[in-house]
Coordinates of C-alpha atoms and ligand atoms in Angstrom, one line a residue:
X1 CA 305.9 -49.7 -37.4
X2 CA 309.8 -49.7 -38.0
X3 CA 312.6 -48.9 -35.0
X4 CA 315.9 -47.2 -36.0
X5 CA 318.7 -49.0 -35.2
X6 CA 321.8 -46.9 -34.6
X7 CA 324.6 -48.6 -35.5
X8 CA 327.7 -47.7 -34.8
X9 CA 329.7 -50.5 -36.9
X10 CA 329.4 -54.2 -38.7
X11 CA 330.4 -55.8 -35.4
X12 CA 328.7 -54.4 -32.8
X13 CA 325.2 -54.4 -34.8
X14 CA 325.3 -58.5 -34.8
X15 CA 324.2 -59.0 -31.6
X16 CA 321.7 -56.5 -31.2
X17 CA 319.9 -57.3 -35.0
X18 CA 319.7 -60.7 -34.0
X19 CA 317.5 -59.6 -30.7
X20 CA 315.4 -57.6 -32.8
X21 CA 315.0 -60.3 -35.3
X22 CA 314.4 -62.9 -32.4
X23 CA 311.5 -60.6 -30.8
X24 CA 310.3 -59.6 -34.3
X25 CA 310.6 -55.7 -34.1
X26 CA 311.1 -54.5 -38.0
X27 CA 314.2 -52.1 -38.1
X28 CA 316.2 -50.1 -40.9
X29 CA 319.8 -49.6 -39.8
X30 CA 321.3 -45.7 -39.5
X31 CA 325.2 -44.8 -40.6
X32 CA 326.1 -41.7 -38.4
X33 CA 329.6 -41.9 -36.5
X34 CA 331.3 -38.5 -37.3
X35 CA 333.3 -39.5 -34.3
X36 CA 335.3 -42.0 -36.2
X37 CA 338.9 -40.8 -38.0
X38 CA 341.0 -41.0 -39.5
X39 CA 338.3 -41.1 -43.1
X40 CA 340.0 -44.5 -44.5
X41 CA 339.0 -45.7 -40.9
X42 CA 335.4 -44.0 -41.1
X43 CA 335.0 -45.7 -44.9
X44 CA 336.5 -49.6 -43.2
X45 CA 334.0 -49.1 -40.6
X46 CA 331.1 -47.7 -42.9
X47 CA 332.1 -50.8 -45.7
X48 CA 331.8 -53.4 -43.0
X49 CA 328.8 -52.4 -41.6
X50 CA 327.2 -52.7 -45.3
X51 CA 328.0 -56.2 -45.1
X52 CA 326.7 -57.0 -41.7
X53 CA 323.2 -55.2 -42.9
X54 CA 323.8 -57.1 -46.6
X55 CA 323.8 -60.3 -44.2
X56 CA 320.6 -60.0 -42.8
X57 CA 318.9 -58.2 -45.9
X58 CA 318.7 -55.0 -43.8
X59 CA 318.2 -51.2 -44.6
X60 CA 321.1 -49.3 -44.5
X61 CA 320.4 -45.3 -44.2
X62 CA 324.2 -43.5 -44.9
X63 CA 324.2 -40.0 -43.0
X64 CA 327.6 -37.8 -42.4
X65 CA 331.0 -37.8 -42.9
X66 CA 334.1 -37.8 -41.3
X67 CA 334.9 -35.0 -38.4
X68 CA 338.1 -35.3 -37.7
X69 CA 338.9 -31.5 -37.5
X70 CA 335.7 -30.7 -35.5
X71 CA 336.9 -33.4 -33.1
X72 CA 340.2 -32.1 -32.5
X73 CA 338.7 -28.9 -31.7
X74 CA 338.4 -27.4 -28.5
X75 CA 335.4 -25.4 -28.4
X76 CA 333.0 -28.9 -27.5
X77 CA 335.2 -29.2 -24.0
X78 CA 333.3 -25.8 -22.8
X79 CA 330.1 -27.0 -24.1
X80 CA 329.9 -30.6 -23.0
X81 CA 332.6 -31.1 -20.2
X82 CA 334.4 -33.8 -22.2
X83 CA 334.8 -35.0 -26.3
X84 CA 333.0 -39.0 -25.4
X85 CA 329.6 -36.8 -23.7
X86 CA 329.7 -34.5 -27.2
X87 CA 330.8 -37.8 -30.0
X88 CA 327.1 -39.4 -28.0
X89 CA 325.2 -36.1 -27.3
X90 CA 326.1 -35.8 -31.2
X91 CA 325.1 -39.1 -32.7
X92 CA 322.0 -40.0 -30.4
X93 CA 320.3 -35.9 -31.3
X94 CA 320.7 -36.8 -34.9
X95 CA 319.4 -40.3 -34.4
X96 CA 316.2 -39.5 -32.6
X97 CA 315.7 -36.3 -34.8
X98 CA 316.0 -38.5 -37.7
X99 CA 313.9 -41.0 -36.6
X100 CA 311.2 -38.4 -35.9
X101 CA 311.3 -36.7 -38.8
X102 CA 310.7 -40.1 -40.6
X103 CA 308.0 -41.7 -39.7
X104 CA 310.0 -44.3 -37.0
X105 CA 307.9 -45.3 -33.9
X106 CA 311.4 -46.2 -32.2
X107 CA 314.6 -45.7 -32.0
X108 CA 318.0 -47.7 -30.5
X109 CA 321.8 -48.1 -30.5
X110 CA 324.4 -51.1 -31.1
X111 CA 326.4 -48.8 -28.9
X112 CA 324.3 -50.7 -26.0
X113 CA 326.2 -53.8 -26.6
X114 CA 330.1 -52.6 -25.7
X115 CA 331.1 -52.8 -21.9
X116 CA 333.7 -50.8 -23.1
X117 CA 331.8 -47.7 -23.7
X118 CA 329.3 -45.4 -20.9
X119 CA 326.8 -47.5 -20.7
X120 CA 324.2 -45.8 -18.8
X121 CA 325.5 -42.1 -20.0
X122 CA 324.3 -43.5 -23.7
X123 CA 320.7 -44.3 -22.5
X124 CA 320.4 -41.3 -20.6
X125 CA 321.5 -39.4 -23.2
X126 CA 319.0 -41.4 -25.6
X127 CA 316.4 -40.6 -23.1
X128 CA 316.8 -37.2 -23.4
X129 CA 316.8 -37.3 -27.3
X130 CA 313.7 -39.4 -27.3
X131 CA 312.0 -36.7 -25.0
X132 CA 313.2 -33.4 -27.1
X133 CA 311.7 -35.1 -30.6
X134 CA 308.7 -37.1 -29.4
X135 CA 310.1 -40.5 -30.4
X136 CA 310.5 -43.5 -28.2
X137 CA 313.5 -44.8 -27.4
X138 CA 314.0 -48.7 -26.7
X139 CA 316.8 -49.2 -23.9
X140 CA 318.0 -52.7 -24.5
X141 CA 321.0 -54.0 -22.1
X142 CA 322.8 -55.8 -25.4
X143 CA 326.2 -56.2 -23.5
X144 CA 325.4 -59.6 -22.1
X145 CA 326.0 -60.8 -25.8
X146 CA 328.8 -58.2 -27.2
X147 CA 331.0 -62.0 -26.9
X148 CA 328.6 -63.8 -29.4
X149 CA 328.4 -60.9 -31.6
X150 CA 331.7 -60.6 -32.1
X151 CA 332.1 -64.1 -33.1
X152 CA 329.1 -63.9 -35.1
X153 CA 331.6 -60.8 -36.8
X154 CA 334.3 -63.0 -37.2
X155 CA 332.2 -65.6 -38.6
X156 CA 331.3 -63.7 -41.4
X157 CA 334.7 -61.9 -42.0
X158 CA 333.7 -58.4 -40.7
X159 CA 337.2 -56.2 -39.9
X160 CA 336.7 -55.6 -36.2
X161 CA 338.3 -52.6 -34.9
X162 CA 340.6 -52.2 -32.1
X163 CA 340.0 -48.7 -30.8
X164 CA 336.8 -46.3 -30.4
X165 CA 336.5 -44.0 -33.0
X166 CA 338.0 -40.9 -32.6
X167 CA 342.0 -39.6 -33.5
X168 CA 342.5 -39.4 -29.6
X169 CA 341.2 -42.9 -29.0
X170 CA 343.6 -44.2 -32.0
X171 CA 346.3 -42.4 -31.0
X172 CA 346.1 -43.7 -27.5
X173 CA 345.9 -47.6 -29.1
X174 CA 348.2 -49.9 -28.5
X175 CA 347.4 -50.9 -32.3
X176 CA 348.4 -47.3 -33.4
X177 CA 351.6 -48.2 -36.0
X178 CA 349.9 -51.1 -37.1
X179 CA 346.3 -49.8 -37.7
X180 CA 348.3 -46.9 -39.5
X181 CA 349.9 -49.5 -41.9
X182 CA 346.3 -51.1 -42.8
X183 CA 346.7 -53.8 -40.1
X184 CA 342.8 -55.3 -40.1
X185 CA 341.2 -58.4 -38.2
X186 CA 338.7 -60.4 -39.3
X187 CA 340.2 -63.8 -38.6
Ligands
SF4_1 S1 336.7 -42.2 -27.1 FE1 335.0 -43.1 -28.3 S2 333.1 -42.3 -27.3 FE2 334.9 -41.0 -26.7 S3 335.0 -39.3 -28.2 FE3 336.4 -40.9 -29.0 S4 335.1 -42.1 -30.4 FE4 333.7 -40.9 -29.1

């Protein structure tokens, strides 16, 4: 039996794939973050995340594309309260659908492993997923090691990001001019 591991980029999937590797759980690795703009942004994230799964000789399932439009929409606000409840509600449906629909016993997230996102508004929401498809989902706190993963990144000369995802996120960066220029970091 395989899980699903969500991943939401190179970086943050280090720590977590070396859990699952550790306790022996088999995984293939899903691609689906239609939250992250501007596209060259949504392809740096997508190519570093190929190498992190190339490092470990992982599965790496490509789903989606680039929303930016959708995310700058308004319509979401009314239906979810707010654009970070929609970019999870978003990602963890098609996740747990996706899983069920292919023969996964399990399913996760790498977004588990940032204290800089909701943590417990993701597993609730996963919860929820799990329970509308029939899939299990596997809460794991990864933030204890979002330090050593990012090393673990930077080790093997993964681009790690400096804002969320979305256009808002970007724009509200401190790294905005520079991350519009083609600043990266891997050192
Ligand atoms: S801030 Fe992050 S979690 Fe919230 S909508 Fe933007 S990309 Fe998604």
């Amino acid at each position: 039996m395989t899980m699903l591991l969500h991943a939401c980029c190179g970086p943050c999937s280090m720590y977590p794939q070396e859990v699952l590797r550790e306790e022996g759980t088999g995984y293939d690795m899903l691609w689906f973050n239609p939250n992250i703009h501007p596209e060259f942004e949504w392809n740096r994230r997508l190519v570093n995340l190929g190498k992190a799964a190339d490092h470990y000789g992982v599965k790496l399932i490509t789903e989606g594309i680039c929303m930016e439009e959708y995310w700058k929409g308004k319509t979401y606000i009314e239906e979810f309260g707010s654009r970070c409840v929609m970019c999870y509600d978003i990602r963890m449906d098609f996740t747990a659908k996706y899983a069920a629909e292919h023969g996964y016993d399990s399913f996760t997230t790498t977004l588990l492993v940032s204290p800089y996102q909701q943590h417990d508004l993701i597993a609730k929401t996963c919860e929820d997923k799990a329970l509308k498809y029939g899939v299990d989902f596997r809460y794991y706190d990864f933030r204890e090691g979002f330090r050593k993963g990012q090393n673990m990144a930077r080790e093997i000369g993964l681009y790690r990001q400096k804002y969320c995802g979305c256009i808002f996120s970007l724009e509200e960066s401190e790294f905005r001019d520079k991350i519009y220029s083609g600043f990266t970091v891997t050192e």
